[in-house]
């Protein structure tokens, strides 16, 4: 007898949509058949009128655990993921302590394991000379990739990132220079894994922000002027050239500008292993939305102009952009209610991302097969966990997201499962909702209710590939 059978659903996989039946046993997909063969199962889900998808993956989550857990913790963020149809999340490494070596990797694994409702991967952080000697050991431990916060200073004692760096700060290591970055890339290139960057040029931001402040600028337009698209473009272009020389797989996180997308596209056309992601706030918001939403939409890099939004959508449609992720980074409502320049950047995102993207399917921006490519298949391939994750192949983990494209919902912050409820999408009407989240055969969310157990999620490790990327 099978543990679970999913019948009457429209199964989306590898660019195709077919009415198939899925059979699950011992946490694995046992069979996918074109007809129900009548074999019994302990539990049956009738997915009539719904789409059955490979489990969705969010590659960019900040649960702040350990760290400022009054904002968020992993139990809450992984519950929010389950509620939003996400079966695996990749946790960012800027925690306290950061994931900068094998000892801290093990501590974080143990910490998150006890709280996880869904499966999870761990990013490793790049801190230049502070941990270049730890990169290979982190690779062996099984980090999903390596992240460098380009342009950020580091506290000399705690190794915590300094988000609003000013020259002359005490106990602070100034942002790393391009030579430092090249050395980091050389180390990461030996692992075959992704070197991902927050792409904003600190020198330009310091200068432009100073000019804006001297004029007394306090508006959202002034915020963009202080962190313009040029700050992203400079870092993307520098990163691409350094990546060409080092052979590393270079990845641009949360692209926010048309210029950034075009720069990546040029490198891809030249044959280099350069990839780029984006987030719902860059796809569905622009500066024009700030008067109605307010400081809740402050993120870094900032949401920019309609032209940038359109350029990012063009990158989605022509395949330049590999995938969509949330950059889930909650703060408390009190923290987000202050002056625009002093409040922190970031908001909730892991729970609302899938519905926002499903709404785009209904609006004709993308197809349901595009949705699966952007939210499951391509992230799994990029990070070396396909087909174990991101597919519906027999023998792989039974990670499945079932969605109802006809169901309508209004995103309401009070209904979010995160500890903090700040979101720019409060009150947004969407059509398209995840109705079941299945992680390794266990139903962890059904019809909006969390049915899984805390501590069920498991660490996801990529297939080790030490081969350096071959340059064209």
Short mmCIF file of C-alpha atoms in Angstrom, two decimals:
data_model
loop_
_atom_site.label_atom_id
_atom_site.label_comp_id
_atom_site.label_asym_id
_atom_site.label_seq_id
_atom_site.Cartn_x
_atom_site.Cartn_y
_atom_site.Cartn_z
CA UNK A 1 0.00 0.00 0.00
CA UNK A 2 1.18 3.50 -0.85
CA UNK A 3 1.47 6.15 1.87
CA UNK A 4 -0.08 8.87 -0.27
CA UNK A 5 -1.75 9.13 -3.65
CA UNK A 6 -2.53 12.37 -5.48
CA UNK A 7 -5.25 11.96 -8.10
CA UNK A 8 -6.98 14.07 -10.77
CA UNK A 9 -4.39 16.86 -10.74
CA UNK A 10 -2.69 18.60 -13.63
CA UNK A 11 0.95 17.70 -13.08
CA UNK A 12 3.50 20.31 -14.21
CA UNK A 13 7.01 19.07 -14.86
CA UNK A 14 9.84 19.84 -17.30
CA UNK A 15 7.76 22.22 -19.38
CA UNK A 16 4.76 19.90 -19.73
CA UNK A 17 1.30 19.74 -18.15
CA UNK A 18 -0.39 16.32 -17.94
CA UNK A 19 -3.18 14.74 -15.94
CA UNK A 20 -1.24 12.19 -13.92
CA UNK A 21 -1.49 10.31 -10.65
CA UNK A 22 1.39 10.46 -8.17
CA UNK A 23 2.19 7.63 -5.77
CA UNK A 24 4.33 8.26 -2.68
CA UNK A 25 6.02 5.79 -0.33
CA UNK A 26 8.57 6.34 2.45
CA UNK A 27 9.02 10.00 1.59
CA UNK A 28 9.82 9.33 -2.08
CA UNK A 29 7.87 9.57 -5.32
CA UNK A 30 7.25 5.95 -6.19
CA UNK A 31 5.47 6.32 -9.52
CA UNK A 32 3.83 8.84 -11.84
CA UNK A 33 1.16 7.32 -14.07
CA UNK A 34 -1.20 8.65 -16.69
CA UNK A 35 -4.12 6.81 -15.09
CA UNK A 36 -5.08 5.80 -11.57
CA UNK A 37 -4.19 2.12 -11.50
CA UNK A 38 -6.48 1.51 -8.54
CA UNK A 39 -3.74 0.74 -6.03
CA UNK A 40 -4.70 1.76 -2.51
CA UNK A 41 -3.03 4.38 -0.38
CA UNK A 42 -3.27 5.29 3.28
CA UNK A 43 -4.17 8.82 2.27
CA UNK A 44 -5.56 10.26 -0.96
CA UNK A 45 -5.54 13.89 -2.11
CA UNK A 46 -8.05 14.69 -4.84
CA UNK A 47 -6.42 17.54 -6.78
CA UNK A 48 -9.30 18.03 -9.23
CA UNK A 49 -9.04 21.45 -10.84
CA UNK A 50 -5.62 22.08 -9.31
CA UNK A 51 -2.02 21.97 -10.47
CA UNK A 52 0.49 19.58 -8.90
CA UNK A 53 4.00 21.04 -8.94
CA UNK A 54 7.50 20.10 -7.81
CA UNK A 55 8.04 21.52 -4.34
CA UNK A 56 8.84 25.24 -4.48
CA UNK A 57 12.24 26.51 -3.30
CA UNK A 58 13.07 29.89 -1.76
CA UNK A 59 16.82 30.40 -2.08
CA UNK A 60 17.05 33.69 -0.15
CA UNK A 61 15.76 33.81 3.44
CA UNK A 62 17.00 35.75 6.49
CA UNK A 63 15.45 34.18 9.60
CA UNK A 64 17.81 36.09 11.93
CA UNK A 65 18.33 32.94 13.99
CA UNK A 66 20.55 33.06 15.99
CA UNK A 67 20.64 36.84 16.28
CA UNK A 68 17.88 39.44 16.65
CA UNK A 69 15.17 36.79 17.01
CA UNK A 70 12.71 39.34 18.37
CA UNK A 71 12.16 40.13 14.66
CA UNK A 72 11.99 36.56 13.37
CA UNK A 73 13.23 33.05 14.11
CA UNK A 74 13.51 29.87 12.07
CA UNK A 75 10.47 28.20 13.58
CA UNK A 76 8.33 31.12 12.39
CA UNK A 77 10.01 31.56 9.00
CA UNK A 78 9.84 27.86 8.13
CA UNK A 79 6.16 27.75 9.18
CA UNK A 80 5.59 30.76 6.96
CA UNK A 81 7.34 28.92 4.14
CA UNK A 82 5.10 25.89 4.59
CA UNK A 83 2.03 28.15 4.63
CA UNK A 84 3.20 29.71 1.36
CA UNK A 85 3.77 26.47 -0.52
CA UNK A 86 7.56 26.43 -0.09
CA UNK A 87 9.13 23.02 0.62
CA UNK A 88 12.80 24.09 0.93
CA UNK A 89 14.42 27.34 2.03
CA UNK A 90 18.06 28.42 1.88
CA UNK A 91 19.07 30.30 5.02
CA UNK A 92 21.43 33.26 4.64
CA UNK A 93 24.67 33.22 6.67
CA UNK A 94 24.72 36.68 8.33
CA UNK A 95 23.59 35.32 11.69
CA UNK A 96 25.18 35.64 15.14
CA UNK A 97 27.63 33.98 14.80
CA UNK A 98 27.86 33.96 11.00
CA UNK A 99 28.27 30.73 9.05
CA UNK A 100 31.94 31.44 8.41
CA UNK A 101 33.54 28.06 9.14
CA UNK A 102 32.78 24.39 9.79
CA UNK A 103 32.22 24.83 13.53
CA UNK A 104 29.58 27.51 13.03
CA UNK A 105 28.05 25.48 10.19
CA UNK A 106 27.50 22.59 12.59
CA UNK A 107 26.06 24.88 15.26
CA UNK A 108 23.64 26.40 12.75
CA UNK A 109 22.64 23.00 11.40
CA UNK A 110 21.80 21.84 14.91
CA UNK A 111 19.98 25.07 15.72
CA UNK A 112 17.77 25.10 12.63
CA UNK A 113 17.15 21.35 12.60
CA UNK A 114 15.23 21.59 15.86
CA UNK A 115 12.91 24.26 14.48
CA UNK A 116 12.39 23.38 10.82
CA UNK A 117 8.95 22.72 9.35
CA UNK A 118 10.42 22.42 5.83
CA UNK A 119 13.78 21.33 4.45
CA UNK A 120 16.61 23.85 4.41
CA UNK A 121 20.03 24.60 2.95
CA UNK A 122 22.76 26.74 4.51
CA UNK A 123 24.70 29.49 2.79
CA UNK A 124 28.31 30.14 3.80
CA UNK A 125 29.55 33.70 4.18
CA UNK A 126 32.67 35.18 2.56
CA UNK A 127 34.63 37.54 4.82
CA UNK A 128 37.85 37.90 2.86
CA UNK A 129 41.04 37.32 4.82
CA UNK A 130 38.94 36.63 7.93
CA UNK A 131 37.77 33.27 6.56
CA UNK A 132 39.36 32.53 3.17
CA UNK A 133 41.10 29.62 4.89
CA UNK A 134 37.68 28.19 5.87
CA UNK A 135 36.06 28.14 2.42
CA UNK A 136 37.11 24.62 1.46
CA UNK A 137 36.01 23.24 4.84
CA UNK A 138 32.63 24.95 4.47
CA UNK A 139 32.31 23.38 1.05
CA UNK A 140 32.98 19.94 2.48
CA UNK A 141 30.35 20.52 5.15
CA UNK A 142 27.75 21.05 2.43
CA UNK A 143 26.97 24.75 2.12
CA UNK A 144 24.54 25.45 -0.67
CA UNK A 145 26.67 28.35 -1.95
CA UNK A 146 28.77 31.30 -0.78
CA UNK A 147 27.50 34.83 -0.19
CA UNK A 148 29.50 38.04 -0.16
CA UNK A 149 27.87 41.26 1.04
CA UNK A 150 29.72 43.55 -1.35
CA UNK A 151 30.22 47.05 0.00
CA UNK A 152 29.44 46.20 3.63
CA UNK A 153 31.83 46.76 6.51
CA UNK A 154 32.40 44.09 9.19
CA UNK A 155 32.66 44.42 12.97
CA UNK A 156 36.21 43.47 13.88
CA UNK A 157 35.21 41.39 16.92
CA UNK A 158 31.85 39.80 16.11
CA UNK A 159 32.19 39.65 12.29
CA UNK A 160 28.69 41.10 12.05
CA UNK A 161 27.85 43.20 8.99
CA UNK A 162 27.66 46.99 9.34
CA UNK A 163 24.72 48.10 7.21
CA UNK A 164 25.12 51.87 7.38
CA UNK A 165 28.89 52.20 7.36
CA UNK A 166 30.56 55.57 7.78
CA UNK A 167 34.35 56.05 7.59
CA UNK A 168 35.94 56.39 11.02
CA UNK A 169 33.67 53.97 12.87
CA UNK A 170 35.38 52.15 15.75
CA UNK A 171 35.97 48.38 15.78
CA UNK A 172 34.99 48.19 12.14
CA UNK A 173 36.79 46.65 9.17
CA UNK A 174 36.12 48.84 6.14
CA UNK A 175 34.42 47.29 3.09
CA UNK A 176 36.72 44.92 1.20
CA UNK A 177 38.43 46.17 -1.96
CA UNK A 178 38.34 44.56 -5.39
CA UNK A 179 41.59 42.69 -4.78
CA UNK A 180 40.07 41.12 -1.67
CA UNK A 181 37.01 40.12 -3.70
CA UNK A 182 39.18 38.52 -6.38
CA UNK A 183 40.92 36.40 -3.74
CA UNK A 184 37.54 35.29 -2.37
CA UNK A 185 36.39 34.35 -5.85
CA UNK A 186 39.53 32.29 -6.42
CA UNK A 187 38.85 30.32 -3.25
CA UNK A 188 35.20 29.72 -4.08
CA UNK A 189 36.03 28.80 -7.70
CA UNK A 190 37.83 25.73 -6.38
CA UNK A 191 34.57 24.45 -4.89
CA UNK A 192 32.49 24.72 -8.07
CA UNK A 193 29.74 26.43 -6.09
CA UNK A 194 28.08 29.79 -6.59
CA UNK A 195 29.65 33.06 -5.41
CA UNK A 196 26.61 35.26 -4.83
CA UNK A 197 26.75 38.98 -4.12
CA UNK A 198 24.63 41.78 -2.80
CA UNK A 199 25.52 44.17 -5.62
CA UNK A 200 25.77 47.79 -4.50
CA UNK A 201 28.90 49.94 -4.81
CA UNK A 202 29.64 51.40 -1.37
CA UNK A 203 31.92 54.20 -2.58
CA UNK A 204 29.24 55.58 -4.90
CA UNK A 205 26.54 55.18 -2.24
CA UNK A 206 28.65 57.10 0.30
CA UNK A 207 29.14 59.96 -2.15
CA UNK A 208 25.59 60.11 -3.49
CA UNK A 209 23.98 59.78 -0.05
CA UNK A 210 26.19 62.60 1.26
CA UNK A 211 25.07 64.85 -1.59
CA UNK A 212 21.41 64.05 -0.93
CA UNK A 213 21.79 64.66 2.79
CA UNK A 214 23.46 68.04 2.21
CA UNK A 215 20.38 69.09 0.24
CA UNK A 216 18.15 67.94 3.08
CA UNK A 217 16.57 65.20 0.97
CA UNK A 218 14.28 62.90 2.96
CA UNK A 219 11.87 61.53 0.34
CA UNK A 220 11.74 58.12 -1.33
CA UNK A 221 13.07 59.72 -4.52
CA UNK A 222 16.05 60.91 -2.47
CA UNK A 223 16.58 57.37 -1.14
CA UNK A 224 16.83 56.10 -4.73
CA UNK A 225 19.14 58.98 -5.62
CA UNK A 226 21.44 57.91 -2.80
CA UNK A 227 21.46 54.28 -3.99
CA UNK A 228 20.94 54.60 -7.77
CA UNK A 229 20.97 51.89 -10.41
CA UNK A 230 24.56 52.89 -11.16
CA UNK A 231 25.58 51.50 -7.74
CA UNK A 232 24.22 48.11 -8.77
CA UNK A 233 25.60 48.27 -12.30
CA UNK A 234 29.15 49.13 -11.18
CA UNK A 235 29.26 46.15 -8.83
CA UNK A 236 27.68 43.77 -11.34
CA UNK A 237 30.16 44.76 -14.05
CA UNK A 238 33.14 44.54 -11.70
CA UNK A 239 31.94 41.18 -10.45
CA UNK A 240 31.52 39.84 -13.96
CA UNK A 241 35.06 40.84 -14.96
CA UNK A 242 36.57 39.37 -11.78
CA UNK A 243 34.53 36.21 -12.32
CA UNK A 244 35.81 35.88 -15.87
CA UNK A 245 39.37 35.99 -14.55
CA UNK A 246 38.82 33.71 -11.56
CA UNK A 247 36.50 31.18 -13.21
CA UNK A 248 33.97 31.36 -10.38
CA UNK A 249 30.23 30.90 -10.92
CA UNK A 250 29.05 34.47 -10.31
CA UNK A 251 25.49 35.13 -9.14
CA UNK A 252 23.78 38.50 -8.67
CA UNK A 253 21.30 38.53 -5.81
CA UNK A 254 17.98 40.43 -5.86
CA UNK A 255 18.58 42.46 -9.03
CA UNK A 256 16.68 45.75 -8.87
CA UNK A 257 17.52 47.55 -12.11
CA UNK A 258 17.12 47.19 -15.83
CA UNK A 259 20.81 48.03 -16.21
CA UNK A 260 21.80 45.16 -13.93
CA UNK A 261 19.73 42.68 -15.93
CA UNK A 262 21.22 43.84 -19.22
CA UNK A 263 24.77 43.53 -17.90
CA UNK A 264 24.16 39.92 -16.87
CA UNK A 265 22.52 39.15 -20.19
CA UNK A 266 25.61 40.37 -22.07
CA UNK A 267 27.87 38.12 -19.99
CA UNK A 268 25.57 35.15 -20.57
CA UNK A 269 25.60 35.78 -24.32
CA UNK A 270 29.40 35.66 -24.16
CA UNK A 271 29.14 32.22 -22.58
CA UNK A 272 30.17 32.99 -19.01
CA UNK A 273 28.57 31.23 -15.98
CA UNK A 274 26.80 34.34 -14.67
CA UNK A 275 23.30 34.15 -13.20
CA UNK A 276 20.85 36.55 -11.60
CA UNK A 277 17.74 36.37 -9.42
CA UNK A 278 15.02 38.83 -8.52
CA UNK A 279 12.22 39.19 -5.97
CA UNK A 280 8.48 39.94 -6.03
CA UNK A 281 8.95 43.50 -4.74
CA UNK A 282 10.97 44.38 -7.83
CA UNK A 283 8.39 42.75 -10.11
CA UNK A 284 5.22 44.16 -8.57
CA UNK A 285 6.27 47.50 -7.05
CA UNK A 286 7.91 50.72 -8.22
CA UNK A 287 8.61 54.16 -6.76
CA UNK A 288 5.06 55.08 -7.77
CA UNK A 289 3.72 52.77 -5.05
CA UNK A 290 5.55 54.44 -2.17
CA UNK A 291 2.88 57.08 -1.39
CA UNK A 292 0.31 54.32 -0.83
CA UNK A 293 2.55 51.81 0.94
CA UNK A 294 5.10 53.88 2.82
CA UNK A 295 8.29 52.78 4.63
CA UNK A 296 7.20 49.12 4.70
CA UNK A 297 8.55 48.82 1.15
CA UNK A 298 12.06 50.01 2.02
CA UNK A 299 14.52 47.30 0.97
CA UNK A 300 18.13 47.26 -0.22
CA UNK A 301 18.69 47.58 -3.09
CA UNK A 302 15.69 49.92 -3.18
CA UNK A 303 12.69 49.36 -5.42
CA UNK A 304 13.24 51.74 -8.31
CA UNK A 305 11.35 52.97 -11.38
CA UNK A 306 8.76 51.58 -13.78
CA UNK A 307 11.46 51.28 -16.41
CA UNK A 308 13.45 49.04 -14.07
CA UNK A 309 10.36 46.96 -13.28
CA UNK A 310 9.73 46.47 -16.99
CA UNK A 311 13.37 45.59 -17.62
CA UNK A 312 13.28 42.96 -14.88
CA UNK A 313 10.12 41.44 -16.34
CA UNK A 314 11.88 41.33 -19.71
CA UNK A 315 14.70 39.40 -18.02
CA UNK A 316 12.18 36.95 -16.60
CA UNK A 317 10.61 36.36 -20.00
CA UNK A 318 13.80 35.99 -22.03
CA UNK A 319 15.43 33.65 -19.50
CA UNK A 320 18.17 36.00 -18.30
CA UNK A 321 16.83 35.79 -14.74
CA UNK A 322 17.21 32.27 -13.38
CA UNK A 323 14.69 32.32 -10.56
CA UNK A 324 12.55 34.33 -8.17
CA UNK A 325 13.13 34.32 -4.41
CA UNK A 326 11.77 36.33 -1.49
CA UNK A 327 14.72 37.96 0.33
CA UNK A 328 12.57 37.39 3.42
CA UNK A 329 14.06 39.80 6.01
CA UNK A 330 11.54 40.81 8.68
CA UNK A 331 11.69 43.76 11.06
CA UNK A 332 9.17 44.81 13.70
CA UNK A 333 6.44 47.30 12.86
CA UNK A 334 7.94 49.75 15.34
CA UNK A 335 11.31 49.61 13.60
CA UNK A 336 9.70 50.33 10.23
CA UNK A 337 7.65 53.31 11.42
CA UNK A 338 10.51 55.80 11.84
CA UNK A 339 12.27 58.16 9.49
CA UNK A 340 12.78 56.65 6.02
CA UNK A 341 16.54 57.15 6.18
CA UNK A 342 17.02 55.61 9.61
CA UNK A 343 14.65 52.64 9.54
CA UNK A 344 16.05 49.22 8.52
CA UNK A 345 15.61 47.74 5.05
CA UNK A 346 13.69 44.50 4.61
CA UNK A 347 10.28 42.87 4.99
CA UNK A 348 8.47 39.54 5.10
CA UNK A 349 8.25 37.65 1.82
CA UNK A 350 8.51 33.87 2.03
CA UNK A 351 4.78 33.31 2.61
CA UNK A 352 3.36 35.66 -0.04
CA UNK A 353 5.84 35.00 -2.86
CA UNK A 354 4.12 32.03 -4.49
CA UNK A 355 0.68 33.66 -4.53
CA UNK A 356 2.08 36.85 -6.05
CA UNK A 357 3.75 34.83 -8.79
CA UNK A 358 0.64 32.70 -9.36
CA UNK A 359 -1.31 35.91 -9.76
CA UNK A 360 1.17 36.82 -12.52
CA UNK A 361 0.32 33.49 -14.16
CA UNK A 362 -3.35 34.44 -14.12
CA UNK A 363 -2.50 37.86 -15.53
CA UNK A 364 -0.67 36.26 -18.45
CA UNK A 365 2.79 37.55 -17.51
CA UNK A 366 4.19 33.99 -17.29
CA UNK A 367 2.86 30.47 -17.86
CA UNK A 368 2.44 27.82 -15.19
CA UNK A 369 5.44 26.00 -16.68
CA UNK A 370 7.45 29.23 -16.38
CA UNK A 371 6.35 29.44 -12.75
CA UNK A 372 7.69 25.95 -12.05
CA UNK A 373 10.96 26.71 -13.83
CA UNK A 374 11.46 29.92 -11.83
CA UNK A 375 10.34 28.61 -8.46
CA UNK A 376 11.49 24.99 -8.39
CA UNK A 377 13.38 23.48 -11.32
CA UNK A 378 16.01 26.13 -12.02
CA UNK A 379 16.89 26.87 -8.36
CA UNK A 380 17.38 23.14 -7.79
CA UNK A 381 19.63 22.82 -10.83
CA UNK A 382 21.68 25.92 -10.02
CA UNK A 383 22.43 24.81 -6.49
CA UNK A 384 23.18 21.17 -7.24
CA UNK A 385 20.15 19.52 -5.65
CA UNK A 386 18.25 18.53 -8.82
CA UNK A 387 16.53 16.10 -9.34
CA UNK A 388 16.33 15.20 -5.63
CA UNK A 389 14.58 18.54 -5.21
CA UNK A 390 12.74 20.52 -7.87
CA UNK A 391 11.46 17.55 -9.83
CA UNK A 392 8.71 14.93 -9.77
CA UNK A 393 10.89 12.07 -10.95
CA UNK A 394 10.31 8.63 -9.39
CA UNK A 395 12.85 7.89 -6.68
CA UNK A 396 13.31 11.53 -5.65
CA UNK A 397 12.06 13.34 -2.54
CA UNK A 398 8.29 13.70 -2.55
CA UNK A 399 8.38 17.50 -2.27
CA UNK A 400 5.16 18.70 -3.86
CA UNK A 401 3.21 21.95 -3.96
CA UNK A 402 -0.44 21.84 -5.02
CA UNK A 403 -1.96 25.13 -6.16
CA UNK A 404 -5.43 26.37 -7.05
CA UNK A 405 -5.16 28.97 -9.80
CA UNK A 406 -8.83 29.89 -9.37
CA UNK A 407 -8.76 30.61 -5.65
CA UNK A 408 -8.72 34.30 -4.73
CA UNK A 409 -7.20 35.80 -1.62
CA UNK A 410 -6.29 39.14 -0.10
CA UNK A 411 -2.84 39.16 1.49
CA UNK A 412 -3.32 40.37 5.07
CA UNK A 413 -0.35 40.96 7.31
CA UNK A 414 -2.17 39.71 10.41
CA UNK A 415 -2.53 36.29 8.78
CA UNK A 416 1.19 35.84 8.11
CA UNK A 417 2.97 33.14 10.09
CA UNK A 418 6.18 35.14 10.55
CA UNK A 419 6.96 36.63 13.96
CA UNK A 420 6.97 40.14 12.49
CA UNK A 421 4.20 41.03 10.06
CA UNK A 422 5.69 43.86 8.00
CA UNK A 423 4.97 43.50 4.29
CA UNK A 424 4.52 45.92 1.41
CA UNK A 425 1.81 43.62 0.05
CA UNK A 426 -0.73 44.00 2.84
CA UNK A 427 -4.14 44.36 1.16
CA UNK A 428 -3.00 43.04 -2.24
CA UNK A 429 -5.63 40.93 -3.99
CA UNK A 430 -4.24 37.81 -5.67
CA UNK A 431 -5.70 34.96 -7.69
CA UNK A 432 -3.78 31.72 -7.26
CA UNK A 433 -3.05 30.10 -3.90
CA UNK A 434 -1.00 27.10 -2.69
CA UNK A 435 -3.42 24.67 -1.03
CA UNK A 436 -1.06 21.84 -0.01
CA UNK A 437 2.63 21.78 0.87
CA UNK A 438 4.17 18.29 0.97
CA UNK A 439 7.72 17.76 2.23
CA UNK A 440 9.21 14.29 1.70
CA UNK A 441 5.72 12.79 1.61
CA UNK A 442 4.41 14.57 4.72
CA UNK A 443 1.60 17.09 4.32
CA UNK A 444 2.89 20.09 6.27
CA UNK A 445 0.20 22.54 5.10
CA UNK A 446 -3.33 21.93 3.86
CA UNK A 447 -5.82 24.64 2.99
CA UNK A 448 -3.87 27.26 4.88
CA UNK A 449 -3.49 25.24 8.08
CA UNK A 450 -0.08 24.09 9.28
CA UNK A 451 -0.28 20.31 9.68
CA UNK A 452 3.43 19.51 9.91
CA UNK A 453 5.67 19.13 12.93
CA UNK A 454 8.41 21.43 14.17
CA UNK A 455 11.76 19.71 13.70
CA UNK A 456 10.62 17.64 10.70
CA UNK A 457 12.70 19.56 8.15
CA UNK A 458 16.12 18.27 7.15
CA UNK A 459 19.34 19.80 5.87
CA UNK A 460 19.71 19.78 2.08
CA UNK A 461 23.24 19.40 0.70
CA UNK A 462 24.26 19.84 -2.93
CA UNK A 463 26.06 17.24 -4.95
CA UNK A 464 29.74 18.07 -4.53
CA UNK A 465 31.34 19.38 -7.71
CA UNK A 466 34.89 20.61 -7.35
CA UNK A 467 35.46 21.17 -11.03
CA UNK A 468 36.31 24.74 -11.88
CA UNK A 469 34.09 26.36 -14.47
CA UNK A 470 35.53 26.23 -17.97
CA UNK A 471 35.73 29.64 -19.59
CA UNK A 472 34.80 30.12 -23.24
#
